[in-house]
Structures are given as structure tokens and as C-alpha cells.
Short mmCIF file of C-alpha atoms and ligand atoms in Angstrom, two decimals:
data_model
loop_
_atom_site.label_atom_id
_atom_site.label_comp_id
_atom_site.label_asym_id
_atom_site.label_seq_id
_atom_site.Cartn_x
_atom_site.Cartn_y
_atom_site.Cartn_z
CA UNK S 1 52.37 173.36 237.47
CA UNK S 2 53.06 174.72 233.78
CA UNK S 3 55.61 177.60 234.42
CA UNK S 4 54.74 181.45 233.22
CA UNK S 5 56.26 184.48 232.10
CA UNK S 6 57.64 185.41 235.11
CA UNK S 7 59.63 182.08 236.16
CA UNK S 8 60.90 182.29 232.44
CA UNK S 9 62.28 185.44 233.18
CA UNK S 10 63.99 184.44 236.31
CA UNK S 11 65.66 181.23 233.89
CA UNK S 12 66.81 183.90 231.68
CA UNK S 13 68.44 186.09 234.60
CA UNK S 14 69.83 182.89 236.00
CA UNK S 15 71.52 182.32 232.82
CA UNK S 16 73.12 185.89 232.31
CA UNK S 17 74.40 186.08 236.24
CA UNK S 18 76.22 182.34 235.50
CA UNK S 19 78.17 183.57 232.25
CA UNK S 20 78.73 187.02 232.83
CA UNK S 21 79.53 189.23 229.49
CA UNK S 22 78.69 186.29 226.70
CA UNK S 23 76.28 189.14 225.34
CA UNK S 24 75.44 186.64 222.68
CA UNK S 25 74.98 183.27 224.32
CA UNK S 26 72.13 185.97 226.67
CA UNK S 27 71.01 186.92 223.02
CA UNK S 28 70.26 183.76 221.59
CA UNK S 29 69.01 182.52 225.00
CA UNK S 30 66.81 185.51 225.00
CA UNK S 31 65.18 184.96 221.86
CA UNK S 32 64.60 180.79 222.42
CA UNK S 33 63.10 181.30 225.91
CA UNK S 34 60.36 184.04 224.79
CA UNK S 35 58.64 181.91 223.03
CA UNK S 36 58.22 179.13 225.36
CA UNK S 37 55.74 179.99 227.39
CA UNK S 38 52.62 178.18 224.92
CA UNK S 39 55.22 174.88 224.89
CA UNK S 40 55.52 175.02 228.55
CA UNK S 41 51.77 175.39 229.12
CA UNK S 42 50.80 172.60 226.69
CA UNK S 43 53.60 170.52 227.94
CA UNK S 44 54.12 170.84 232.10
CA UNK S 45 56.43 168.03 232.43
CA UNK S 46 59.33 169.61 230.68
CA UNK S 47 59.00 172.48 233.80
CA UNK S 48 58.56 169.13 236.27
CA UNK S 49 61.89 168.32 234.96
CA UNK S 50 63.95 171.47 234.51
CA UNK S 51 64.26 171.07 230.53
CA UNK S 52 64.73 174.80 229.87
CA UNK S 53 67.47 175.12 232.96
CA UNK S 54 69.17 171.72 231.53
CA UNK S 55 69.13 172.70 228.19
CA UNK S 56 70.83 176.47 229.00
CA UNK S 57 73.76 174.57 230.79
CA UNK S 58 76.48 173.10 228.37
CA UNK S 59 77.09 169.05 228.54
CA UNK S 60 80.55 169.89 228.85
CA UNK S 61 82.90 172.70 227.60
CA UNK S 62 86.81 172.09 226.55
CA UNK S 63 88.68 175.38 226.61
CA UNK S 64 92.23 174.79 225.34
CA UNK S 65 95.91 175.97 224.27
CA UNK S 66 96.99 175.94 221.09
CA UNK S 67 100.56 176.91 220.26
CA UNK S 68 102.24 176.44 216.69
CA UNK S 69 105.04 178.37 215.14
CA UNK S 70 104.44 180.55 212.20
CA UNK S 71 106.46 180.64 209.02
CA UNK S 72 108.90 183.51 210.51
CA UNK S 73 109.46 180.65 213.06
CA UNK S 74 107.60 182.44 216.18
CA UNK S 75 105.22 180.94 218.72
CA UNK S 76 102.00 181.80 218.72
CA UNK S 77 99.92 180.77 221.32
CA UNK S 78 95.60 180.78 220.41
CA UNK S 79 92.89 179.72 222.15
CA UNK S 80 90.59 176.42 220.73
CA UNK S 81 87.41 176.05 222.29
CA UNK S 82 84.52 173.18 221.81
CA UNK S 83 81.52 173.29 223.52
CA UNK S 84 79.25 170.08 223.67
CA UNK S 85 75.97 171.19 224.25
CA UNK S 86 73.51 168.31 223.96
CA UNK S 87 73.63 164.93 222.74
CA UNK S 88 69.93 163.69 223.30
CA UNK S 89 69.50 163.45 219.60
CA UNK S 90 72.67 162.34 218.59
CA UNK S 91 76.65 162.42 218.45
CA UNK S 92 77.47 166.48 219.53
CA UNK S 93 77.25 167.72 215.72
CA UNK S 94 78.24 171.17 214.45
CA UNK S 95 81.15 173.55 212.84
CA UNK S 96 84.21 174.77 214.55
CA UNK S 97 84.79 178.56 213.72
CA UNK S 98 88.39 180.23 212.90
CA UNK S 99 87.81 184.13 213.71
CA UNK S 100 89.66 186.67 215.17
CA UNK S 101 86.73 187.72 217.26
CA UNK S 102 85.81 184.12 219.00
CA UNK S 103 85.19 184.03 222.72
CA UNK S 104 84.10 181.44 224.81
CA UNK S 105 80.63 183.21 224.87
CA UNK S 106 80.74 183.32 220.56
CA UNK S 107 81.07 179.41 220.71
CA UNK S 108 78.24 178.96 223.10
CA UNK S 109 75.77 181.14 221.51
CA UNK S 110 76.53 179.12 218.18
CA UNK S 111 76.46 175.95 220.41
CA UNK S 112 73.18 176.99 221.76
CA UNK S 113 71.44 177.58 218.31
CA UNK S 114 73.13 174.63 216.73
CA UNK S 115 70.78 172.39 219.30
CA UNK S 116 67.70 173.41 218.26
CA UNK S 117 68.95 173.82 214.37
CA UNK S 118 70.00 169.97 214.16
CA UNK S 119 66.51 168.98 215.72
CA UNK S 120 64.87 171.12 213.27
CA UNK S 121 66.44 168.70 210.27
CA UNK S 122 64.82 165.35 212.14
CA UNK S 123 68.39 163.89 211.57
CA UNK S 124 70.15 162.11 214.91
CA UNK S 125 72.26 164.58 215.43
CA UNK S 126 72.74 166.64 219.12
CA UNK S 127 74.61 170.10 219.20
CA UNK S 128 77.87 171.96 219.87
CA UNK S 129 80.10 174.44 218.11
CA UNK S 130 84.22 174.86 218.27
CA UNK S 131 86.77 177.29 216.90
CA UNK S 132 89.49 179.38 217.80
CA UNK S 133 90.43 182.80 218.01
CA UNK S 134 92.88 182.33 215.09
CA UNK S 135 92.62 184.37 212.27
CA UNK S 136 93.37 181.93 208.98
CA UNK S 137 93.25 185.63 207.04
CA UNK S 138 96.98 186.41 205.38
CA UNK S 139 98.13 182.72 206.71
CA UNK S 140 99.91 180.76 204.32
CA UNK S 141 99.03 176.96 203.72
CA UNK S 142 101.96 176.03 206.17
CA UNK S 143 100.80 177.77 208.70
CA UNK S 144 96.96 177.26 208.79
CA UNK S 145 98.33 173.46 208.58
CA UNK S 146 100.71 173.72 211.87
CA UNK S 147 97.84 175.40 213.56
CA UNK S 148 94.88 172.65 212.52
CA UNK S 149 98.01 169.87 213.77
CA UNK S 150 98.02 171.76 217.47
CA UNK S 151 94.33 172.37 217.63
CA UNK S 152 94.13 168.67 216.66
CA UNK S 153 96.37 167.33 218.49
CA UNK S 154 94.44 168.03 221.70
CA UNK S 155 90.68 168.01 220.55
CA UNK S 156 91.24 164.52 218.84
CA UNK S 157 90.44 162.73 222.29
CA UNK S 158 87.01 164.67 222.62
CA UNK S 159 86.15 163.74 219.43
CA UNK S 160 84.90 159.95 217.84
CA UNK S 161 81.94 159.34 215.04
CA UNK S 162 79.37 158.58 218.24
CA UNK S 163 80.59 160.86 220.39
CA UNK S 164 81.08 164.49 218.72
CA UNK S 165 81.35 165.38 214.87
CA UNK S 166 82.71 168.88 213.98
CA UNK S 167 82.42 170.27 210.64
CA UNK S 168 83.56 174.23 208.91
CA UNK S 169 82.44 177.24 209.69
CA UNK S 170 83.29 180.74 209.46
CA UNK S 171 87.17 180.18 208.49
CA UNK S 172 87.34 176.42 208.15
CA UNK S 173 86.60 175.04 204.81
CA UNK S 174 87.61 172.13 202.74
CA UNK S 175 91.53 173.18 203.20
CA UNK S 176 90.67 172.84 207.27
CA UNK S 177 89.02 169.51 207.46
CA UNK S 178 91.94 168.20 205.64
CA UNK S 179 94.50 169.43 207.77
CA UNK S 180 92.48 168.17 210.96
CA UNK S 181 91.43 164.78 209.69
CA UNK S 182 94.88 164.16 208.82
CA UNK S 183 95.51 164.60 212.16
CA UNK S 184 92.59 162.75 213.77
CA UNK S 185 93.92 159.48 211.40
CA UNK S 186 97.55 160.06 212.84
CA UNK S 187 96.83 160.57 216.24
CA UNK S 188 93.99 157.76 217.09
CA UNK S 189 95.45 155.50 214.23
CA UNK S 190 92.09 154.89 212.96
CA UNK S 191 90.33 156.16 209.66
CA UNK S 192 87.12 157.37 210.90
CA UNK S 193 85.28 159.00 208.34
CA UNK S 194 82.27 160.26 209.85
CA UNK S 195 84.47 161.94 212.70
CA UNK S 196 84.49 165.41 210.83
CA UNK S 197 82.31 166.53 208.00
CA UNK S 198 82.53 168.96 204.86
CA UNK S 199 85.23 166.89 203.71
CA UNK S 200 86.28 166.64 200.29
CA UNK S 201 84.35 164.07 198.24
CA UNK S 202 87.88 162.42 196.86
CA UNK S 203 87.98 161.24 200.66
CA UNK S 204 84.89 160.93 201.33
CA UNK S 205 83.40 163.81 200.97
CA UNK S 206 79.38 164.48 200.25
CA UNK S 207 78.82 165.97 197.11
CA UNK S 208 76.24 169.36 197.89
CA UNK S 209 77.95 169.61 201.78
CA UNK S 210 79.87 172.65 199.96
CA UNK S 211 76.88 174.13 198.67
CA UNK S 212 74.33 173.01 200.91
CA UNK S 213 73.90 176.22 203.38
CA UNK S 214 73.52 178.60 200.65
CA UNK S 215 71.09 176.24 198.66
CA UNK S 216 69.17 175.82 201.99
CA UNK S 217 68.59 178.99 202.60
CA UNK S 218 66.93 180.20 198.97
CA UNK S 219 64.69 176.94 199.02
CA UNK S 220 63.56 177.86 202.18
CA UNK S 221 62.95 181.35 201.45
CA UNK S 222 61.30 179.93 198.02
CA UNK S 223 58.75 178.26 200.54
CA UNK S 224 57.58 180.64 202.87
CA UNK S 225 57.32 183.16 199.22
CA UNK S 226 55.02 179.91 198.05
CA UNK S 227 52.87 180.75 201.44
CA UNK S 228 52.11 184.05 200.10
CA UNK S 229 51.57 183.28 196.02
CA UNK S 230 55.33 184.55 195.45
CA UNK S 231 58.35 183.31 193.86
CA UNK S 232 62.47 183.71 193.03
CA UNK S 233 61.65 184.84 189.57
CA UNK S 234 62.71 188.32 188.66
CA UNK S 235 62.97 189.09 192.35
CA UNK S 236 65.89 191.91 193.78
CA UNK S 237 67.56 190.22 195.67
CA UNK S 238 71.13 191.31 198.25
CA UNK S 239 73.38 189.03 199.77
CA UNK S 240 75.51 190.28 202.27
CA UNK S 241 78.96 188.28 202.50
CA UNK S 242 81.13 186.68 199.77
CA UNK S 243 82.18 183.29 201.36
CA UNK S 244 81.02 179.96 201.07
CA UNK S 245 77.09 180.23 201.83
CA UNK S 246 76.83 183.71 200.44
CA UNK S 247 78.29 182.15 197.12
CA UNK S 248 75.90 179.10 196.95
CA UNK S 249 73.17 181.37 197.94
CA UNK S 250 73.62 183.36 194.94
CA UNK S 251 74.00 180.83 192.93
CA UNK S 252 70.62 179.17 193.59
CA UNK S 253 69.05 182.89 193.44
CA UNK S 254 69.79 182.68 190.28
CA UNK S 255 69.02 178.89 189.22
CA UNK S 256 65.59 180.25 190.47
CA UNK S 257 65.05 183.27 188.30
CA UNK S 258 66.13 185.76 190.68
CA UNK S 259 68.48 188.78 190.29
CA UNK S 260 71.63 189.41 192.50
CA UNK S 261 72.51 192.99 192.94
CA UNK S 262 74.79 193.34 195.67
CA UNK S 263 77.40 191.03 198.25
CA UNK S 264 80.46 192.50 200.25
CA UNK S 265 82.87 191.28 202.77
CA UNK S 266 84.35 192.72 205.94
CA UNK S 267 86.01 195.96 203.68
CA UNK S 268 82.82 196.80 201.82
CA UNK S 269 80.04 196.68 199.40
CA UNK S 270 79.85 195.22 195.61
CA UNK S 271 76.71 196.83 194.00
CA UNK S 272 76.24 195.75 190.70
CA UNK S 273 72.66 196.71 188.88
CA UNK S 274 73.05 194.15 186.50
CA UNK S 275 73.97 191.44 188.75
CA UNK S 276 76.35 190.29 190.36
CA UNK S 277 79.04 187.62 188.23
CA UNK S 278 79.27 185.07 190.04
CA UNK S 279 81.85 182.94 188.62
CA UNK S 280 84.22 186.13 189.38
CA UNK S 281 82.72 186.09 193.29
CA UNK S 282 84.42 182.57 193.30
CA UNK S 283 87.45 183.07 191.00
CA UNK S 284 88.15 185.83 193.90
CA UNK S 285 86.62 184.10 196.91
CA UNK S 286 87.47 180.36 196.44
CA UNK S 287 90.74 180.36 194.44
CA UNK S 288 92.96 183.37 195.12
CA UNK S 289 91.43 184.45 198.40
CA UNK S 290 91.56 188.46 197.99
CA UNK S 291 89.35 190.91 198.93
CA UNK S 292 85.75 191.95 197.12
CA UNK S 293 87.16 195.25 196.34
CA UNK S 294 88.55 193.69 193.17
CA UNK S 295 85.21 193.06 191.88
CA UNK S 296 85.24 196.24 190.48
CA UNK S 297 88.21 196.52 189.04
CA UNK S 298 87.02 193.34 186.74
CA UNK S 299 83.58 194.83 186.22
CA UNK S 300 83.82 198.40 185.39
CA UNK S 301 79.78 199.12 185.49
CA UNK S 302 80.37 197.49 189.16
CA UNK S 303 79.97 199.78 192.15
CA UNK S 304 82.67 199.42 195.49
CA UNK S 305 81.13 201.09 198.53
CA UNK S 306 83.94 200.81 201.18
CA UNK S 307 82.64 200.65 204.69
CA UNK S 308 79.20 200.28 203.09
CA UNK S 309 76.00 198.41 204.67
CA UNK S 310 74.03 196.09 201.58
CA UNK S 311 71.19 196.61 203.68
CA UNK S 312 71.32 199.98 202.09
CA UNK S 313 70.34 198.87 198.47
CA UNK S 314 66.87 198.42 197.84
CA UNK S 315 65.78 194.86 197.30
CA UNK S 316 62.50 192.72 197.65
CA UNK S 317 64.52 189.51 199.25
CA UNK S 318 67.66 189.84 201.30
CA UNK S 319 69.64 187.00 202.54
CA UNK S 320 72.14 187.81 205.39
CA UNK S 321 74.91 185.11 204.78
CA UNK S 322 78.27 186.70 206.57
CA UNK S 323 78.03 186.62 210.24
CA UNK S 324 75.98 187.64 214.02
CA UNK S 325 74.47 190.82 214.53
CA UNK S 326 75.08 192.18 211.15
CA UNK S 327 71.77 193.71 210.55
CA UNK S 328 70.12 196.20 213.08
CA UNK S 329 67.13 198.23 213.97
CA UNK S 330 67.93 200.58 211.52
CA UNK S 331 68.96 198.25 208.50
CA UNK S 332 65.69 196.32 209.03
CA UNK S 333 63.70 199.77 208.80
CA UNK S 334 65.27 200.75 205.61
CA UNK S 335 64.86 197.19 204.01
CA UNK S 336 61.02 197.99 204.86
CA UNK S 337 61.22 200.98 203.59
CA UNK S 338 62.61 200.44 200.22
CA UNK S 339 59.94 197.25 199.62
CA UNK S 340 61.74 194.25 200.99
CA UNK S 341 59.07 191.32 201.19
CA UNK S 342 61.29 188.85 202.47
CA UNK S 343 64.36 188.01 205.00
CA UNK S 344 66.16 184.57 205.20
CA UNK S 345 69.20 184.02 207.25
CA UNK S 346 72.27 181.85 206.27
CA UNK S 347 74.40 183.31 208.94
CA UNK S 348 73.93 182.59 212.28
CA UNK S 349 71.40 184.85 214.18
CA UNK S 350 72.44 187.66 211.94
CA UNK S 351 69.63 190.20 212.63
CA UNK S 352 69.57 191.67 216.18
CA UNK S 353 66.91 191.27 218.32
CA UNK S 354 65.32 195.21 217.07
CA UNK S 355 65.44 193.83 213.73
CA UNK S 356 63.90 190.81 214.33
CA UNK S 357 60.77 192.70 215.77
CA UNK S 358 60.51 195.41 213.45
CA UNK S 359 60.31 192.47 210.58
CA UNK S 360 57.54 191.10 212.18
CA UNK S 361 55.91 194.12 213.06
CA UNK S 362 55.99 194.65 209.29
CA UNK S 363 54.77 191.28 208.91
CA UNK S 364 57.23 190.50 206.49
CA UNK S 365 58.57 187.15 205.85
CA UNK S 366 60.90 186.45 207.86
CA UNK S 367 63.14 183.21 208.50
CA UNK S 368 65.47 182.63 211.55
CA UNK S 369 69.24 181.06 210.76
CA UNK S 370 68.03 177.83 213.03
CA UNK S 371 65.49 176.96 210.22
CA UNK S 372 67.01 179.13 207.24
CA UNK S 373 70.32 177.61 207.15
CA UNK S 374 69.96 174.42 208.39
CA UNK S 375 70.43 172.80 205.21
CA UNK S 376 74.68 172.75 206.26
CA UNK S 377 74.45 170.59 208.93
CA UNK S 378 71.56 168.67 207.47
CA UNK S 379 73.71 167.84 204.60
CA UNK S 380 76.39 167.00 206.82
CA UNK S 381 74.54 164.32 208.52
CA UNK S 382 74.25 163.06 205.22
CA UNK S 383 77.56 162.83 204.47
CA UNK S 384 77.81 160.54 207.94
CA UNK S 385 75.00 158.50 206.75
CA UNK S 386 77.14 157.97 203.51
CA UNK S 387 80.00 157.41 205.50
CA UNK S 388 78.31 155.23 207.91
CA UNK S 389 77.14 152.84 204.96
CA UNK S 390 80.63 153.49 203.05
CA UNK S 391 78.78 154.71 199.79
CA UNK S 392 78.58 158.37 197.94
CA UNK S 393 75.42 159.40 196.07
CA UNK S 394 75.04 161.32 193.07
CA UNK S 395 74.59 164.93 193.27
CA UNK S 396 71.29 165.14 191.75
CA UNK S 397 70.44 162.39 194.90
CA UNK S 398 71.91 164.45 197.83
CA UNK S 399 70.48 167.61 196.30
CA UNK S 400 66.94 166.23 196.38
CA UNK S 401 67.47 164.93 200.03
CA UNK S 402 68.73 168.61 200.89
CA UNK S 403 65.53 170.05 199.18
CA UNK S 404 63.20 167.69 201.01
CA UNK S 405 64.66 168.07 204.67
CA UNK S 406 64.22 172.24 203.43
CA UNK S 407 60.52 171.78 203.08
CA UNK S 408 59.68 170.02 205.78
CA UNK S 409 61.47 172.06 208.08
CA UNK S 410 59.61 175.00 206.45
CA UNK S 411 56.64 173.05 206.65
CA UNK S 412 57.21 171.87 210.59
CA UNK S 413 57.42 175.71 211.60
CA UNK S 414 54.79 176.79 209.51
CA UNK S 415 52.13 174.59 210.73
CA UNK S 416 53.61 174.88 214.34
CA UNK S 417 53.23 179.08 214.11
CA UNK S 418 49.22 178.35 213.21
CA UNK S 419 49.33 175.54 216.26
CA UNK S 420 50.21 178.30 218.38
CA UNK S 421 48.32 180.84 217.19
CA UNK S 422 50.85 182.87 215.22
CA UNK S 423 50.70 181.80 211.82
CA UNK S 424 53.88 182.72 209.66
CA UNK S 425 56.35 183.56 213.28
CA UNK S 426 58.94 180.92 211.85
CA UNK S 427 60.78 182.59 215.25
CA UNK S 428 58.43 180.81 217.20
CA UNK S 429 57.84 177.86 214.89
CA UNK S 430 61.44 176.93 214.93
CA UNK S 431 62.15 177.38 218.39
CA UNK S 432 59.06 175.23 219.38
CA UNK S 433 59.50 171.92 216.96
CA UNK S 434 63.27 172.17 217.63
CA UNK S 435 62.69 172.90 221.69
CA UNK S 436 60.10 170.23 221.96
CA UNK S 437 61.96 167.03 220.04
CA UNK S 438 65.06 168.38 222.46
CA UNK S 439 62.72 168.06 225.80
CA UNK S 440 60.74 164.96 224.90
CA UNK S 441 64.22 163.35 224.91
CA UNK S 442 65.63 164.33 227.67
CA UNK S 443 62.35 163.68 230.02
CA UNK S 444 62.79 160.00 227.89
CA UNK S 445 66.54 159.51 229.09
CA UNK S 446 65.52 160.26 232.83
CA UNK S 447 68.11 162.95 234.94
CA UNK S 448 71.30 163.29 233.02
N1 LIG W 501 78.62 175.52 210.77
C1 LIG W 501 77.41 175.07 210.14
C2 LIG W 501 76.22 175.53 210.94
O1 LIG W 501 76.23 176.61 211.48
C3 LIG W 501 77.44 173.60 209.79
C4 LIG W 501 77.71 172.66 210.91
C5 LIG W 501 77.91 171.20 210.46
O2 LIG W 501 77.84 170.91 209.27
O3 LIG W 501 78.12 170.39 211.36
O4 LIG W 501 75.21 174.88 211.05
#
């Protein structure tokens, strides 16, 4: 018996009464499980065999202590967190986050979407997400170091190149994996490449892992524009965030004729009519870690907006790169409004859930994080395949694998929204490829 709307609901219900105030693990549940219903129809075994209950339920979730001394000499105690979603695809695969604002329920949401993500790059990778409620923000080298030693220290014996594979995120870059692969190589004795990714490429390393998110994103947005006789060139564009897949997002923007006119951070808004500089967004960003603010006192024709929204400044493609829930009901309406023609998401499940539907009631494009920015953790499974084979291709190589895996994600959604009788819902495209190579799986591996 295929299962309806109703017994969906009741899943969904289920899964908000068994983790009680993760408002965004019920979020990005939410959205996945609404547009099921023409998968579960066409497919009735994955109901015969629970998928969508299995697949809401973590593998396993480690929830630990970890206490390190800061330069003053005080202990301070976080909290580190990985949660191993699924591994029907492949080793658990996906970033660990360093944010003040992480909670159990932060991790699982980002676990949850990671699942479906990895499927969507038709690499053998399965899903989870990590981090820690540490704030790497003001920290000095010493002291990001001591804490990626502690977090280390204990997540090392989750970890192993079949088992799970973590990789940045919001707060963990380059610096980061360096710190915690040192440790992994002390602590298990064993240089083990492929056991983190995003590495740097003088220790094995992929060249485009850095640059990969951000160069995702545009070439898928540069597809679904292709759907509708569009291109970059001389396009508007806004990119809200300054960090690492903001920055590569700009920079392909602009590889691809289009015209940058506004970023931030967490303090405020950069608007800047002629475009934005970028090699002064990474001077600031990359090397001296300060604030955007500064921006402006560089480029004197530069607008700051403190406290501002980008969503404000009129554009005809914006790219959400900085973090969850950043873009509302009201944002979306006045990106309409001022002529935007197309959305793609390098953060995580940056719109809310108005926004989402008053894009598509607008029938703009419109391109979830799970497809949009899948190009990361695409490009990280390339760096384990280099690993793996103990070789390291050319940039011009690994950039032309990225772009490929792009357009055939784009080009798996889009055929999958016409399957299902919603041509251009990448929403529903996504969720169903990525949903469906998940299920077939586990009904394959029998009850685990
Ligand atoms: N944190 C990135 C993401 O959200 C990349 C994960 C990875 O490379 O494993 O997909």
C-alpha cells in the first residue's frame, strides 16, 4: 500500500515529538517529506520498508566534551558533536561546523540535508555533519589549535577513511583540518589521508576543494539560467556573506561576465555599484581575518550598511552563501519586487520555508543548497579518490570534474521536476533523485 498525505504527516509529527525544539532538523525534515508523496506512490516498497522513518532517525549520534585551556591559561569546557546519519552510499561524509550558535538540533538538520546532498553528486559517499559550539572568532592560532587537539582527541576513534570523513564548514577551514589531522596521525599512528578533507594540497590537498562550493553554486545557477535562454553576462548579481563560498562565488560571477554589487558578514552590508573588489574581500577575509566594515574604508565610493539585509539591493541573481534561515518571507518579496530572476543557495537551507514558496509562486528560478552547493562535498570526494589512488590532478582537471558533476546534478533534478509533473521545482527534483538512490539502497542492504 503506497502511503499518502496523511501518513506523511503523521512521520513528520513523529519526528518533531522525538527531538523536541531542533526547530531546524523539523525544518529541513519538513521540506524533504512534502515532496514525497509522487516517490512513495511510484515506489510502494520504500513505505513496505519504513525508508522515510529509517532515514529521519540518525545511524548514530556522538555528543561530547571538549575542554582546552585558552591562552590566559583558563579552562574552557565546549561541546563537539558528530552525527552519522547514513552510510548506504558510502563512508559518513560531510563538514564539521565551529559556531557559537551550534546545537545538537543545528548538526542534525545539516546531517539530514548532507544525505540527500552527497547522493545528489552520484559519488559513494553517505551523510553526517559535526562541529562545536566554539566560536574560532578573536581566537588566536594557539588556541583554535588546543581546541582542534581536544575535539580530536576524542572524535579520532569515530572516525577512519571507510568509516566517516569530515571536512570544513562554517568556522573550519584549511587552518582546522591541519590542526585535526595532525591529531588523527598522532593519535591512531597512521597517515590516513582520506580521513578528513579540504586539506591543503602541500599534504594532500585537492586543488579546487577551496573553491569548489562557491564555483558550484554559479555553474549551477548558470544552468537552470541556460533553461530559460539566460546567462551570467552583465547580470546584478548580491552575495550575501564574505567567507569562503561567498568569495569563490564571486569570483566565478565574475569569470562569467556577471557584476557583484553587494556581500556582508554578521556586522553588515558592503554595497558597492561598481562592484565589489574582490581581491580586497580576500586580503580582509582570508589573510587578516577582520571584519567587512573595512571595505569601505579601502574603497571610498563603497557603501557600509551596518545591521543591513543584501536582500535589500536590487539584483537579477542572488546567491545566499553565509548561513540557515537568512532570507525570509519578506526578503524573498522584495527580491521579486525589485526584478530578481534567479536564487541559488551556497549556504545551507538559507531561505525559510515562506521564502521558498513565495519564489516559486513567482516562478522564479530557484535552486535548493542540497543541489546548489553540492559542488563542496563533491569535490571533496574527489580529493579521497585522489587520495585513495595517491595522485593530485591539475586544476584545470578537478575543475572540469567539478563542472561536470554541476550539470548533471542540474540536469538529474531538472528532468526529475518534468517526471513528476513540476517542471523547473529543483525543491522537488533534488529531494526525489537524492531520496530515491538513498531508499533503493537501503531496501538493497535488507533491515539495518
Ligand atoms: N560543509 C560542506 C557541505 O555543507 C562540505 C562537506 C564536505 O566537504 O564533506 O556540504
Amino acid at each position: 500500500m503506497p502511503i499518502g498525505r496523511e501518513q506523511i504527516e503523521q512521520i513528520y509529527e513523529q519526528v518533531v515529538r522525538r527531538n523536541p525544539g531542533e526547530l531546524e532538523f523539523h525544518q529541513a525534515v519538513k521540506e524533504v517529506l512534502e515532496t514525497l508523496t509522487p516517490v512513495l506512490t511510484k515506489y510502494p516498497q520504500f513505505a513496505e520498508h519504513k525508508i522515510i522513518q529509517r532515514i529521519c532517525e540518525p545511524e548514530r549520534q556522538i555528543i561530547f566534551r571538549v575542554p582546552w585551556q585558552d591562552d590566559r591559561g583558563e579552562v574552557q569546557i565546549n561541546r563537539g558533536f558528530r552525527v552519522q546519519f547514513n552510510s548506504v552510499l558510502g563512508p559518513y561524509k560531510g563538514g564539521l561546523r565551529f559556531h557559537p550558535s551550534v546545537l545538537l538540533g543545528t548538526i542534525k538538520f545539516l546531517g539530514f540535508e548532507q544525505i540527500f546532498k552527497n547522493a545528489l553528486t552520484g559519488m559513494p559517499i553517505g551523510g553526517a555533519k559535526g562541529g562545536s559550539d566554539f566560536d574560532p572568532k578573536g581566537r588566536s592560532d594557539d588556541e583554535v589549535m588546543r581546541f582542534c587537539q581536544s575535539f580530536m582527541t576524542e572524535l579520532h576513534r569515530h572516525l577512519g577513511e571507510y568509516t566517516d570523513v569530515p571536512a570544513g564548514d562554517i568556522g573550519v577551514g584549511a587552518r582546522e583540518i591541519g590542526y585535526l589531522f595532525g591529531q588523527y596521525k598522532r593519535m591512531t599512528n597512521r597517515y590516513e589521508s582520506a580521513v578528513l578533507t579540504g586539506k591543503s594540497p602541500h599534504w594532500g590537498g585537492a586543488l579546487v576543494r577551496k573553491e569548489a562550493t562557491g564555483y558550484g553554486a554559479v555553474y549551477f545557477v548558470d544552468e537552470m539560467l541556460k533553461t530559460r535562454g539566460e546567462s551570467f553576462e552583465g547580470k546584478v548579481c548580491v552575495v550575501s556573506g564574505s567567507g569562503n563560498v561567498a568569495i569563490y562565488t564571486i569570483e566565478k560571477i565574475l569569470e562569467l561576465g556577471g557584476r557583484v554589487v553587494a556581500c556582508s558578514d554578521s556586522g553588515g552590508v558592503i554595497y558597492h555599484e561598481r562592484g565589489i573588489d574582490l581581491d580586497t574581500v580576500k586580503q580582509l577575509k582570508e589573510v587578516e581575518r577582520k571584519r567587512i566594515s573595512v571595505y569601505a574604508d579601502l574603497h571610498k565610493d563603497a557603501k557600509y550598511i551596518p545591521g543591513g539585509s543584501v536582500w535589500d539591493i536590487p539584483c537579477q541573481v542572488a546567491m545566499p552563501s553565509a548561513t540557515q534561515n537568512e532570507l525570509d518571507g519578506d526578503a524573498a518579496r522584495r527580491l521579486v519586487t525589485n526584478g530578481c530572476i534567479a536564487v541559488g543557495e551556497g549556504a545551507n537551507m538559507p531561505t525559510t520555508p515562506e521564502g521558498v514558496r513565495i519564489f516559486q509562486e513567482a516562478k522564479i528560478l530557484y535552486a535548493p543548497g542540497k543541489a546548489a552547493n553540492a559542488g563542496g562535498v563533491a569535490t571533496s570526494a574527489l580529493e579521497m579518490q585522489q587520495n585513495a589512488s595517491r595522485d593530485a590532478w591539475s586544476f584545470e582537471h578537478t575543475e572540469r570534474r567539478l563542472h561536470e558533476i554541476m550539470t548533471e546534478i542540474h540536469r538529474a533534478c531538472y528532468e526529475t521536476s518534468v517526471e513528476f509533473g513540476s517542471p523547473g521545482n529543483y525543491v522537488l527534483g533534488a529531494n526525489i533523485v537524492g531520496f530515491t538512490r538513498v531508499a533503493e539502497a537501503m531496501v538493497a542492504f535488507g533491515l539495518i
